[in-house]
mmCIF file of C-alpha atoms in Angstrom:
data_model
loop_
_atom_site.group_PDB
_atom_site.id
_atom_site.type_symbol
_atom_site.label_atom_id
_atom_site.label_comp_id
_atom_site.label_asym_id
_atom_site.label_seq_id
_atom_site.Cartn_x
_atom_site.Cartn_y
_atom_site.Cartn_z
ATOM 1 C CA UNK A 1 0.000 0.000 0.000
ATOM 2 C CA UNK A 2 2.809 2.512 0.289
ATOM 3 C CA UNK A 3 3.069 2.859 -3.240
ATOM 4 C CA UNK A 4 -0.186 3.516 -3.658
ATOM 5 C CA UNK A 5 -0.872 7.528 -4.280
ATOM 6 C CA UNK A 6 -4.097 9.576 -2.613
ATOM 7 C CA UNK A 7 -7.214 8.162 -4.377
ATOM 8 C CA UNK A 8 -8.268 11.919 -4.063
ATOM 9 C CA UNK A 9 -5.079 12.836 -5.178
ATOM 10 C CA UNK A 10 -5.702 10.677 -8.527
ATOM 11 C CA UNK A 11 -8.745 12.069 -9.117
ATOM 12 C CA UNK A 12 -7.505 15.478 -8.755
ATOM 13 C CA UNK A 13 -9.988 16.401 -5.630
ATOM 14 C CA UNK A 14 -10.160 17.488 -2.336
ATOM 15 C CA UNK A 15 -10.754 15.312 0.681
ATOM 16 C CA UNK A 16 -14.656 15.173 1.211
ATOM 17 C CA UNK A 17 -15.266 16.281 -2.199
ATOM 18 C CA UNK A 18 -19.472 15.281 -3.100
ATOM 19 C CA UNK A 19 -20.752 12.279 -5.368
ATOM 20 C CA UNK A 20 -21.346 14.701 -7.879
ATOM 21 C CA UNK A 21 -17.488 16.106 -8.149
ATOM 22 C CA UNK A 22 -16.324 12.568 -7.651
ATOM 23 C CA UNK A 23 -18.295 11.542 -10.958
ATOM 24 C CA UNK A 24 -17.489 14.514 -13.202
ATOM 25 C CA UNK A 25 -13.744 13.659 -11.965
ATOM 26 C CA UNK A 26 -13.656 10.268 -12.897
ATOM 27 C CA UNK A 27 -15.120 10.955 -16.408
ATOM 28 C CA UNK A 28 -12.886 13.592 -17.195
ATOM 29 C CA UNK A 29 -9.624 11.476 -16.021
ATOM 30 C CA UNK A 30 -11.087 8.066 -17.258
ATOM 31 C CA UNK A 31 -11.599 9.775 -21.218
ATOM 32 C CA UNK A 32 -8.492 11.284 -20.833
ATOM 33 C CA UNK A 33 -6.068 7.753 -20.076
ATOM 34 C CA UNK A 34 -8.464 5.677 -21.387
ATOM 35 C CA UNK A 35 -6.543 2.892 -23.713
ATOM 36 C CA UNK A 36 -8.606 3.799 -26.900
ATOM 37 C CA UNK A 37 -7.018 7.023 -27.241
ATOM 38 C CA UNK A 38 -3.685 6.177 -25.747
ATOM 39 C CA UNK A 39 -2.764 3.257 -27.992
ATOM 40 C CA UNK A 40 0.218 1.484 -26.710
ATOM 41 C CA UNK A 41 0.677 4.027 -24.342
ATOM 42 C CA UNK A 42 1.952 1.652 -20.969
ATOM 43 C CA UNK A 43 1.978 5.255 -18.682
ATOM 44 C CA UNK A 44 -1.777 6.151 -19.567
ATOM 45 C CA UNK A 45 -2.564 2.460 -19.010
ATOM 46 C CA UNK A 46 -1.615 2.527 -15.569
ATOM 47 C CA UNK A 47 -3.034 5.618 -15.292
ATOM 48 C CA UNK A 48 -6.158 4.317 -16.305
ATOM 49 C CA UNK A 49 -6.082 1.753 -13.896
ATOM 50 C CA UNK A 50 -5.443 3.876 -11.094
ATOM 51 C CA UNK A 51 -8.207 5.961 -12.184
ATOM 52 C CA UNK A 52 -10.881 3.264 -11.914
ATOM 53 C CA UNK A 53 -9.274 1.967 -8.856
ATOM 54 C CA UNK A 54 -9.497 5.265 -7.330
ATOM 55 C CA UNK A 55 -13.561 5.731 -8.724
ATOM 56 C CA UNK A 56 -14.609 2.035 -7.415
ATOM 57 C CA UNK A 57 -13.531 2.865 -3.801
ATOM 58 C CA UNK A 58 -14.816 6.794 -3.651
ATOM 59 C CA UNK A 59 -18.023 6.154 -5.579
ATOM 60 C CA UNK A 60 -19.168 3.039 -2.808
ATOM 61 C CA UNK A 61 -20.606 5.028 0.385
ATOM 62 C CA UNK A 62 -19.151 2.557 2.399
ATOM 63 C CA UNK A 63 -15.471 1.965 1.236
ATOM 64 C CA UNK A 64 -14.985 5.541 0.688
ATOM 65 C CA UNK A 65 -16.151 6.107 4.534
ATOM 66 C CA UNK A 66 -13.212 3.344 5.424
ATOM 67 C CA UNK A 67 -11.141 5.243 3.371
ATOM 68 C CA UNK A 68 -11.687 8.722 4.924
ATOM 69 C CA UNK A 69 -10.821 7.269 8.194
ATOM 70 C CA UNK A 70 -7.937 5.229 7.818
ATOM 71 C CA UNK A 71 -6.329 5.495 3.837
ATOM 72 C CA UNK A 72 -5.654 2.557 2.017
ATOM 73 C CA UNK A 73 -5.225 0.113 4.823
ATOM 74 C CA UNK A 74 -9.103 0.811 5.442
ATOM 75 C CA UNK A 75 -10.111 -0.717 1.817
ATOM 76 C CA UNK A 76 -7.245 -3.484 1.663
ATOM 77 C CA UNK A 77 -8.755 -6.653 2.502
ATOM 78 C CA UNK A 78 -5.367 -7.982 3.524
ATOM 79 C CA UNK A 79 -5.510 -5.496 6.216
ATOM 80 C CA UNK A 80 -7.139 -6.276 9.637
ATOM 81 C CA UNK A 81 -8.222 -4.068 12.600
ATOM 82 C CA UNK A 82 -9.015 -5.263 15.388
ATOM 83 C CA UNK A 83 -6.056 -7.085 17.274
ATOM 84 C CA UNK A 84 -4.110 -10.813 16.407
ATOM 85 C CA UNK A 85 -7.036 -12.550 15.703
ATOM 86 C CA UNK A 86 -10.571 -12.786 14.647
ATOM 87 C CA UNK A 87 -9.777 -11.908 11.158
ATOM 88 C CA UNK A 88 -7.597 -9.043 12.630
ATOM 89 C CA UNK A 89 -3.767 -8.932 11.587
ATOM 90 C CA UNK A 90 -2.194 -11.972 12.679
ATOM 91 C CA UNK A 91 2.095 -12.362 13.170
ATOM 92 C CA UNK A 92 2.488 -12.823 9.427
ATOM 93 C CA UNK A 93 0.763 -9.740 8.837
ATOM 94 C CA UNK A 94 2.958 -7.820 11.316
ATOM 95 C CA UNK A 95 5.478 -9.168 9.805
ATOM 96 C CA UNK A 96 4.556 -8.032 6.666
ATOM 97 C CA UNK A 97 4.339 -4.339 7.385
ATOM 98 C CA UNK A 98 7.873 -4.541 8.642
ATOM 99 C CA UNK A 99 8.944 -6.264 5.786
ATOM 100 C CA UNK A 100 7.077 -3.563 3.376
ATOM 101 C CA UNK A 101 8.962 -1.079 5.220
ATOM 102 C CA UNK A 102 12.647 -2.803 5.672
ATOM 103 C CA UNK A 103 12.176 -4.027 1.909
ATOM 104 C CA UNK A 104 11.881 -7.883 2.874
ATOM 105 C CA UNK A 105 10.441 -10.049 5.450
ATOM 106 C CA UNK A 106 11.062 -9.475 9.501
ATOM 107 C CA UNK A 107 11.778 -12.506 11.143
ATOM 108 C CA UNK A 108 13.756 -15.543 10.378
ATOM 109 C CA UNK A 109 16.439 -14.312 12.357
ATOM 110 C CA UNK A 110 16.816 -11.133 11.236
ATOM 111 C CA UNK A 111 15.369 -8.992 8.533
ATOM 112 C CA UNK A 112 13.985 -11.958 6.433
ATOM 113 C CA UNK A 113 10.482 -14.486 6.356
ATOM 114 C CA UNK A 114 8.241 -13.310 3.735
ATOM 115 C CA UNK A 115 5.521 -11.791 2.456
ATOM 116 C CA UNK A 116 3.828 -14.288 0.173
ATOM 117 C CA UNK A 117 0.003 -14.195 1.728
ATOM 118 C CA UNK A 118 0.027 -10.636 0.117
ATOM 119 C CA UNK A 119 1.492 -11.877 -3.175
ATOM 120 C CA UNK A 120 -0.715 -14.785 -3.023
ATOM 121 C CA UNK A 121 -3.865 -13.239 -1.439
ATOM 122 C CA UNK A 122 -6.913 -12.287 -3.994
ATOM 123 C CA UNK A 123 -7.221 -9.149 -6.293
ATOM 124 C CA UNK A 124 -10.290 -7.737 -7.961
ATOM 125 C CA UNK A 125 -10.420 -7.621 -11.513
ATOM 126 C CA UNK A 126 -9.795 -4.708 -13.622
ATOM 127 C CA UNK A 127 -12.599 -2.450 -13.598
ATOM 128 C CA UNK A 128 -13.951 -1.000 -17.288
ATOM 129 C CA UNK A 129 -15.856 1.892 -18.409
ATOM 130 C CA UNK A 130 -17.339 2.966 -21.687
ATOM 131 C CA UNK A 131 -19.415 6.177 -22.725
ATOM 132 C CA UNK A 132 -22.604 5.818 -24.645
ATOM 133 C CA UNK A 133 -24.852 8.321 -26.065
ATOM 134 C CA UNK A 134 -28.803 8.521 -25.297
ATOM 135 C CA UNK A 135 -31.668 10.609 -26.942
ATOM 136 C CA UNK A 136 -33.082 13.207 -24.386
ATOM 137 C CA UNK A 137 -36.567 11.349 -24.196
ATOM 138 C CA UNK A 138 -34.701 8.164 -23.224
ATOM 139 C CA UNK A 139 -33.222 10.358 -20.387
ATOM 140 C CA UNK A 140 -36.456 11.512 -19.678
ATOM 141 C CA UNK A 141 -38.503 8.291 -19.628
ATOM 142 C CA UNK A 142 -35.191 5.875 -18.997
ATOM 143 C CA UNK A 143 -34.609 2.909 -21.135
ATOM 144 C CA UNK A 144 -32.956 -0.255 -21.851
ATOM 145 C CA UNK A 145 -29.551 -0.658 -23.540
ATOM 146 C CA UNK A 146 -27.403 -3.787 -25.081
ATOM 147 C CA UNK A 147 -24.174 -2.832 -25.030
ATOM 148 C CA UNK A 148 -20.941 -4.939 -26.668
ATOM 149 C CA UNK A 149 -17.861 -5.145 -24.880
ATOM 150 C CA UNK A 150 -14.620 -6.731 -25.795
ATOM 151 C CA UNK A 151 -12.717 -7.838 -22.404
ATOM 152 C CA UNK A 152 -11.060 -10.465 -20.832
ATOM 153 C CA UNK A 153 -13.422 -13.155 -19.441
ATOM 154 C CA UNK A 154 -12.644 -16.533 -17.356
ATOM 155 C CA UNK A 155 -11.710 -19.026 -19.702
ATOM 156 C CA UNK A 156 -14.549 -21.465 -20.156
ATOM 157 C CA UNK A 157 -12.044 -24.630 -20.654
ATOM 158 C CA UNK A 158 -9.806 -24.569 -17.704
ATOM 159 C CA UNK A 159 -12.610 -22.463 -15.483
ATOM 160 C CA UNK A 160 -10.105 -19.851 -15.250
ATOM 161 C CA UNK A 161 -7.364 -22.804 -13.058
ATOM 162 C CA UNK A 162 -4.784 -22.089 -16.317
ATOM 163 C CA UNK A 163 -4.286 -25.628 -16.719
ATOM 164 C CA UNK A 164 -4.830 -28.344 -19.456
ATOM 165 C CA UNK A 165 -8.338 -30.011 -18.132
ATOM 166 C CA UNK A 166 -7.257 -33.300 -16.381
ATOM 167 C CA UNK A 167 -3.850 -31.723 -15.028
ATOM 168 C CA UNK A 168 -2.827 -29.909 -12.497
ATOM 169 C CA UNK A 169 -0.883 -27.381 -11.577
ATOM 170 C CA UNK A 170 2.721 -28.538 -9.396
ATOM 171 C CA UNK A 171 3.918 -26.871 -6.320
ATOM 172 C CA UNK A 172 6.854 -25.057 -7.331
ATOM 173 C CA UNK A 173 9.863 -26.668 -6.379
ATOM 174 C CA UNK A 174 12.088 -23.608 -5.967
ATOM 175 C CA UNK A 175 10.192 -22.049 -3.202
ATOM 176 C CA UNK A 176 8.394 -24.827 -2.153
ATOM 177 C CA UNK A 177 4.762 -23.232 -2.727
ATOM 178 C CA UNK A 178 5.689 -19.817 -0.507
ATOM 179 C CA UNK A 179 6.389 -17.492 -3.783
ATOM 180 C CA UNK A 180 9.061 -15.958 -1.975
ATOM 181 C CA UNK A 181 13.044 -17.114 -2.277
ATOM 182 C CA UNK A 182 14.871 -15.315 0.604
ATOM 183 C CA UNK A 183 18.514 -14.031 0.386
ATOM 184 C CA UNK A 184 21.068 -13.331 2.611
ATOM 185 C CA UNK A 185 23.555 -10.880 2.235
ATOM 186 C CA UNK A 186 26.937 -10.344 4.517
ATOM 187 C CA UNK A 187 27.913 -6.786 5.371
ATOM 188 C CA UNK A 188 30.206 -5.190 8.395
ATOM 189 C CA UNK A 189 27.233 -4.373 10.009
ATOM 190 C CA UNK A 190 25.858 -7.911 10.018
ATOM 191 C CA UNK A 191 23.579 -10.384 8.248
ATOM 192 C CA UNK A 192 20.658 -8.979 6.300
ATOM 193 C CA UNK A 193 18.419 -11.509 4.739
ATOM 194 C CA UNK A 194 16.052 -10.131 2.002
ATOM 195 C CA UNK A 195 12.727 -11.590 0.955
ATOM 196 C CA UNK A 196 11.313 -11.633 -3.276
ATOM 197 C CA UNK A 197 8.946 -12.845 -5.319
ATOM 198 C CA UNK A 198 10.264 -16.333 -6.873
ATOM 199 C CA UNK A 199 11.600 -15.901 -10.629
ATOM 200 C CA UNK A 200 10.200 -19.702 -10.931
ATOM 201 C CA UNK A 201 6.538 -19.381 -10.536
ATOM 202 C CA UNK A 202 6.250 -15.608 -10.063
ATOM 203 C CA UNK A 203 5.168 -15.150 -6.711
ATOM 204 C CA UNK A 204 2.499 -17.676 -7.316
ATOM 205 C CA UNK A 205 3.681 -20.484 -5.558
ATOM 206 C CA UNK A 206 2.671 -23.313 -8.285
ATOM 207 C CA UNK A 207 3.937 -23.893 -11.708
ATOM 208 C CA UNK A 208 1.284 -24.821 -14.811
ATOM 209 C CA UNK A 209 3.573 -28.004 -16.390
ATOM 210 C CA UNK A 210 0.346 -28.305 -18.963
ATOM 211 C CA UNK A 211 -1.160 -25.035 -20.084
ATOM 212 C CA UNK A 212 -4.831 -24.880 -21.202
ATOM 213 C CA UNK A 213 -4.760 -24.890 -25.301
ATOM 214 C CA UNK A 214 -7.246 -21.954 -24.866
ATOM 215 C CA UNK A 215 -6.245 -19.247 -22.978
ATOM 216 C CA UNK A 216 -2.137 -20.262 -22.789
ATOM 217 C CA UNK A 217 -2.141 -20.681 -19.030
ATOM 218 C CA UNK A 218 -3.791 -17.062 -18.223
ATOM 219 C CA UNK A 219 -7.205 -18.358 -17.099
ATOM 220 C CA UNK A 220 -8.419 -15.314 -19.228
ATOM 221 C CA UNK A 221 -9.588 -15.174 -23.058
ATOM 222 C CA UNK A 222 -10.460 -12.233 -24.807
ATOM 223 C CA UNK A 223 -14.219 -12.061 -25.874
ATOM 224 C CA UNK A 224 -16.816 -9.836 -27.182
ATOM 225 C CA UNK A 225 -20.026 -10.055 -24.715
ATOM 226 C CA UNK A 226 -22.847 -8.153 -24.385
ATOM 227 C CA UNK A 227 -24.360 -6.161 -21.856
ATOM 228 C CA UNK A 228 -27.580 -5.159 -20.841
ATOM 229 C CA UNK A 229 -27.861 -1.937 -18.951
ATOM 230 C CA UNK A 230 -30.841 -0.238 -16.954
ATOM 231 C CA UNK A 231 -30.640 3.544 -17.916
ATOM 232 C CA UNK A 232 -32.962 5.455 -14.693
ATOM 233 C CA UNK A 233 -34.980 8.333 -15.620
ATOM 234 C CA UNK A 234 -33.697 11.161 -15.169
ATOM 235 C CA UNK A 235 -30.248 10.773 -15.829
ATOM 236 C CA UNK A 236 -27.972 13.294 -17.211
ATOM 237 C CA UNK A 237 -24.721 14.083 -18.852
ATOM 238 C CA UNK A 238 -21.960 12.904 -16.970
ATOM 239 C CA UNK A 239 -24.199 10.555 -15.080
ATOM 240 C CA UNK A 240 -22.217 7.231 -14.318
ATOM 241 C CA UNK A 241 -24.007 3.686 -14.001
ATOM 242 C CA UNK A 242 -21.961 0.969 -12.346
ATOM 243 C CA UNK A 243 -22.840 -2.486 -12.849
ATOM 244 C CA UNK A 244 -20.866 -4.436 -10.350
ATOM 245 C CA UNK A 245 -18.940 -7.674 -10.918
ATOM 246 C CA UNK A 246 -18.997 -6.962 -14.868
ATOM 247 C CA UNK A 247 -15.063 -6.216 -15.376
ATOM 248 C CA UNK A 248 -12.040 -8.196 -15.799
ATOM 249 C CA UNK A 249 -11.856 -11.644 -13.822
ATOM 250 C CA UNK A 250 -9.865 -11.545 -10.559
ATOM 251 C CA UNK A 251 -6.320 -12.691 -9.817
ATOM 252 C CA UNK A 252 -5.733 -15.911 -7.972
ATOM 253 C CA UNK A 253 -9.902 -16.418 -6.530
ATOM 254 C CA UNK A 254 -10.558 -12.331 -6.228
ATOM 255 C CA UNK A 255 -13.689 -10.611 -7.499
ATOM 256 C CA UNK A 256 -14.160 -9.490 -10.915
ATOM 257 C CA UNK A 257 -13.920 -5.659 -11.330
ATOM 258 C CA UNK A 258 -16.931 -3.424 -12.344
ATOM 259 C CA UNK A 259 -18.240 -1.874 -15.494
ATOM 260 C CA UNK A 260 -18.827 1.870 -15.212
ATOM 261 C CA UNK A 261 -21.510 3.484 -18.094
ATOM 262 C CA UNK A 262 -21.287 6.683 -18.722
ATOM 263 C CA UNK A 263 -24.115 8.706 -20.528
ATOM 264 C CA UNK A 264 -23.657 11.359 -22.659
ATOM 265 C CA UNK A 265 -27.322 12.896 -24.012
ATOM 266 C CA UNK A 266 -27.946 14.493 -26.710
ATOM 267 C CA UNK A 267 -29.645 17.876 -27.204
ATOM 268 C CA UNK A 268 -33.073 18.650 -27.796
ATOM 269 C CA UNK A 269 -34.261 20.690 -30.530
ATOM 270 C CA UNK A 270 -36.885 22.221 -28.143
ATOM 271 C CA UNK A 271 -36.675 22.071 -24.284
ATOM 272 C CA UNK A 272 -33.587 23.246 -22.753
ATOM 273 C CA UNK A 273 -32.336 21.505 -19.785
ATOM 274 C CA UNK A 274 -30.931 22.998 -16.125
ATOM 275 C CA UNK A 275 -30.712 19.798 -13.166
ATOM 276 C CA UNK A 276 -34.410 18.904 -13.358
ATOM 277 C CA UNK A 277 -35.877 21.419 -14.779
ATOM 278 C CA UNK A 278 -36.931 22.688 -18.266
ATOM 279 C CA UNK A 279 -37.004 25.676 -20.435
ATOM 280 C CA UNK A 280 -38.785 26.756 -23.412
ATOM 281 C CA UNK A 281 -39.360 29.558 -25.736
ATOM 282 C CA UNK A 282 -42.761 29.818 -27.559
ATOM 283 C CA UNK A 283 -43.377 32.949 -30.137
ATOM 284 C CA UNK A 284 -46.441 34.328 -30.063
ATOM 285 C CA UNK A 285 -48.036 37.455 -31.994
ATOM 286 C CA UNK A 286 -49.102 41.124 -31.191
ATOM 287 C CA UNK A 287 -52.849 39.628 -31.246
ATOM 288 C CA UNK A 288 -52.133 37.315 -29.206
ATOM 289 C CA UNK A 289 -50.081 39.351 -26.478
ATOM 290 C CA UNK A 290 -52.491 42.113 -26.360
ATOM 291 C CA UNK A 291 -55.824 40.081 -25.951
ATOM 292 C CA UNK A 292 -54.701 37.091 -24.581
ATOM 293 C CA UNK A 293 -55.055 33.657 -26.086
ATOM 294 C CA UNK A 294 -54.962 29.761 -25.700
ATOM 295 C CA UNK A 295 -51.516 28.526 -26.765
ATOM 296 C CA UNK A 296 -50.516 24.758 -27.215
ATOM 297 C CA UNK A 297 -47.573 23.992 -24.982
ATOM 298 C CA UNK A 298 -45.436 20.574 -26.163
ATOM 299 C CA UNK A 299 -44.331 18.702 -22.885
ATOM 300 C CA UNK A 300 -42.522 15.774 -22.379
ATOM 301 C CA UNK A 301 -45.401 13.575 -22.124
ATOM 302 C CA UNK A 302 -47.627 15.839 -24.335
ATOM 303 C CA UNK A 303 -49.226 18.724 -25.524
ATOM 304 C CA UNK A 304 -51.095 21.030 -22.815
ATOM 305 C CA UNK A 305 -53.102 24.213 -23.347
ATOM 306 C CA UNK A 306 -52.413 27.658 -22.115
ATOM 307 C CA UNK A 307 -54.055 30.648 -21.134
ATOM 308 C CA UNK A 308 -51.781 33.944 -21.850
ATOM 309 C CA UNK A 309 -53.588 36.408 -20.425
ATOM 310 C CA UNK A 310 -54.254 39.875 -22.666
ATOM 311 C CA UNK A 311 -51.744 42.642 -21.740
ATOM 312 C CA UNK A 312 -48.819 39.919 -21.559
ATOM 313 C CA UNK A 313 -45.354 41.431 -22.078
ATOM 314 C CA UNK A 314 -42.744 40.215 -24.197
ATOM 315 C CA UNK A 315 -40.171 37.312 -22.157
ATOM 316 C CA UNK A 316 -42.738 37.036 -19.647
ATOM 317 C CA UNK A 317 -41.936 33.542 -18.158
ATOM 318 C CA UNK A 318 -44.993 31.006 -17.500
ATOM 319 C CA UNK A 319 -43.990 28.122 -14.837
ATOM 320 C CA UNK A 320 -45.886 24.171 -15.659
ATOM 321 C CA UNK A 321 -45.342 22.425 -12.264
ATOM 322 C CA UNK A 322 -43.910 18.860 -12.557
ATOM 323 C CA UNK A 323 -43.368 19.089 -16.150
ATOM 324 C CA UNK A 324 -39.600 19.175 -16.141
ATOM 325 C CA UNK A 325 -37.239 16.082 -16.138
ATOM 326 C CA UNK A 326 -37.673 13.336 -13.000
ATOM 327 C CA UNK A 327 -35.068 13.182 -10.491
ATOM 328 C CA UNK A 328 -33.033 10.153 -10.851
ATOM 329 C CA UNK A 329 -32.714 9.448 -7.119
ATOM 330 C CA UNK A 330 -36.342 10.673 -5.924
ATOM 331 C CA UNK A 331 -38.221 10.350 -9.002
ATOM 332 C CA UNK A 332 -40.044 13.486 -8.629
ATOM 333 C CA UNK A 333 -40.655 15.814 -11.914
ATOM 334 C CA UNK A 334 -39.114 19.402 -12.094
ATOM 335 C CA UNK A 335 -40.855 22.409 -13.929
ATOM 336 C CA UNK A 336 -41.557 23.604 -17.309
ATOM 337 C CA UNK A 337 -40.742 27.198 -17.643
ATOM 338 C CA UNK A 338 -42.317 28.956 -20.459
ATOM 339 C CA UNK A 339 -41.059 32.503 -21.942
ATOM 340 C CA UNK A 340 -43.267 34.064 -24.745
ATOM 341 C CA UNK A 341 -41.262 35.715 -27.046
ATOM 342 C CA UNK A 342 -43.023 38.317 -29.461
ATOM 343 C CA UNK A 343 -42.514 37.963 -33.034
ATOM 344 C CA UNK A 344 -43.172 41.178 -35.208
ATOM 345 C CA UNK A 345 -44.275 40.630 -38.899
ATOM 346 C CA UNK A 346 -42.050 40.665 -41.424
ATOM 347 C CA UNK A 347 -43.076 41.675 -45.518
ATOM 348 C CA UNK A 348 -46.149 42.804 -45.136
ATOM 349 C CA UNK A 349 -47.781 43.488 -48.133
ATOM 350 C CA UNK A 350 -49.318 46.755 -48.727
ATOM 351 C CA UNK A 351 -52.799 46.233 -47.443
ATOM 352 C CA UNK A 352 -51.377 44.489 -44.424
ATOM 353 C CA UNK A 353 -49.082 48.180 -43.937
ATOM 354 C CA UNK A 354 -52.605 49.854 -43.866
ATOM 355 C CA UNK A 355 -54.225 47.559 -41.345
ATOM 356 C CA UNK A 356 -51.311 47.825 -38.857
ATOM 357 C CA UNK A 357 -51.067 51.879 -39.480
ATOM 358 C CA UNK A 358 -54.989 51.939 -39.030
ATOM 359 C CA UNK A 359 -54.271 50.047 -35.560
ATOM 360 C CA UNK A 360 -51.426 52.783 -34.419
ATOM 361 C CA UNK A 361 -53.620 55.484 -35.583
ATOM 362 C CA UNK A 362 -56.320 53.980 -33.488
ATOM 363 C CA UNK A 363 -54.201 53.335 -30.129
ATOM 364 C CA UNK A 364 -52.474 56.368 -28.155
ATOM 365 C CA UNK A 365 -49.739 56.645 -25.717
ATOM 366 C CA UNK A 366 -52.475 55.426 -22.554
ATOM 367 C CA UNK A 367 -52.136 51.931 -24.569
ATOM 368 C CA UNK A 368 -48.920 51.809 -23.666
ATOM 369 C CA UNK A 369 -47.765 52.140 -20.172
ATOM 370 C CA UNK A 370 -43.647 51.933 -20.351
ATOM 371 C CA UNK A 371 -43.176 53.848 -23.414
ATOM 372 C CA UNK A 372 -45.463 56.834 -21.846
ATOM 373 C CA UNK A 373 -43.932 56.236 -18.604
ATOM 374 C CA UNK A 374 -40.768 56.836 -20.824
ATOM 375 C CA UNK A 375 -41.567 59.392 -22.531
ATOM 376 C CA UNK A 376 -42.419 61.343 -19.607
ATOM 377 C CA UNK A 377 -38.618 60.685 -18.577
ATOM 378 C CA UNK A 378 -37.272 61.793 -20.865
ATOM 379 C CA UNK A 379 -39.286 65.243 -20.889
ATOM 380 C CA UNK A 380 -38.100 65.878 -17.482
ATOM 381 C CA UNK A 381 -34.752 65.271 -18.200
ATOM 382 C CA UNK A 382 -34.418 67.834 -20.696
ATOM 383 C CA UNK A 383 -36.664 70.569 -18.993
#
């Protein structure tokens, strides 16, 4: 774990930063290692990695809470608390943390034993992420999607074991199943035994004599599956959908990682949108403004009628309770706000001139309030 940086730090955040930050984060970093666009790039791969890493522990409530209070030891599940026993850390984990520390074991005599529960002990899978684009009304209504995804899966011949079916796999005779060779090196200040992973096996502790034919020994085969994803209602740009236990396969028995969706939606020509709720401009006409009229308002789920009362000024804003997007967590509709925008006629033909010049001849300054109310400004400013 001392290797490992801040997962805040990774995602370029603050301690106690919000789900919301936390998401946006992990998009932006995750599109900007991601392997697709970094093509044989090994530094963005790792990158990657930690990315994801860093996202599946802050985006779960409660391994981000373990985290908070006590770093990366609170999230390993190599790590105990709670005394020598009991599932707590035992000896060999104590001696462990020394040996992390001194660079080997501690024990054996001096600064030796081993380390090879740790090397041994189960890892999750790699987590994976892709970004898909939605229409608006499937954000608005949610929806159902298949998605294809080429990973690494547990090969089906060997059940992920490595080995040709009806072998098995030896214990390694140069460590003798630890995964650890120890040396010992003389100095003037004493004996100093060191502890590494064996160059035999790998850490692993057994040898594969008879690889599978199918996945050379891995365990893992590369396959296109597909995916079906649950898209809420409600759901926005940015928003991230994990579906756990749908990522890479796990080293030696661990978990497989996740599979993080994330939606991108795309505008409509209509409705703008702000969290929950919506916005829309409808024209209307001089007739219309200044005696009022029934208007036909599209929704989401509809068309609605209107009442625009006579006298209505130009951007006046209308609010339609409920008619805005649902909230993907409470499920509850935002609102529709309308503005009326005027539209003044364009090429008029001559008798349509007459008719509107008939109208201003027929309405005086009392007709309208601000540009009388202006008017008289502007008299008093130049008295």
């Amino acid at each position: 774990m001392a290797d490992k940086r801040d997962y805040y730090e990774v995602l370029g955040l603050q301690k106690g930063a919000s789900d919301d930050e936390i998401k946006k984060a992990f998009r932006k970093m995750a599109m900007k290692y991601h392997p697709d666009r970094n093509p044989g790039d090994k530094e963005a791969e790792e990158k990657f990695k930690e990315v994801n890493e860093a996202y599946g522990i802050l985006s779960d409530p409660d391994k981000k809470n373990k985290y908070d209070r006590f770093g990366h030891a609170g999230v390993d599940p190599n790590a105990g608390f709670g005394g020598f026993g009991g599932g707590g850390a035992g000896f060999d984990d104590i001696f462990d943390i020394f040996g992390n520390m001194f660079g080997g074991g501690f024990g054996g005599g001096g600064f030796g034993g081993g380390n090879a529960r740790r090397r041994n002990a189960p890892m999750k899978g790699r987590d994976l992420q892709k970004a898909i684009t939605i229409t608006f009304e499937e954000a608005a209504f949610g929806t159902k999607k298949e998605i294809s995804v080429t990973k690494y899966v547990k090969c089906s011949t060997c059940n992920g074991d490595g080995t040709k079916p009806g072998t098995e796999k030896k214990t390694c005779p140069n460590c003798g199943g630890s995964g650890q060779v120890h040396t010992v090196q003389r100095t003037p200040f004493g004996q100093f035994q060191s502890t590494g992973p064996c160059p035999e096996c790998g850490g692993k502790g057994t040898i594969i004599e008879t690889p599978c034919d199918d996945c050379g020994g891995t365990g893992k085969v590369r396959k296109t599956i597909k995916i079906n994803v649950d898209i809420p209602a409600g759901v926005d740009n940015d928003s991230v959908i994990p579906i756990r236990g749908q990522g890479e396969p796990g080293e030696n028995g661990g978990p497989n990682g996740d599979f993080y969706v994330v939606i991108s939606v795309k505008p409509h020509k209509l409705f703008k949108r702000d969290r929950d709720d919506l916005y829309l401009d409808i024209p209307i006409t001089f007739g219309q403004a200044a005696l009022g009229d029934e208007i036909t308002v599209p929704t989401l789920d509809g068309k609605v009628s209107y009442k625009v009362p006579a006298g209505t000024q130009p951007n006046t804003v209308f609010r339609l309770r409920g008619k805005g997007m649902p909230n993907v967590r409470t499920g509850r509709n935002g609102d529709l706000y309308v503005k009326v925008t005027l539209e003044v006629p364009t090429k008029l033909s001559s008798k349509q001139k007459k008719a509107v010049e008939a109208m201003e001849d027929a309405l005086d300054e009392k007709c309208y309030q601000k540009k009388s109310g202006f008017t008289e400004r502007v008299k008093e400013l130049f008295k």
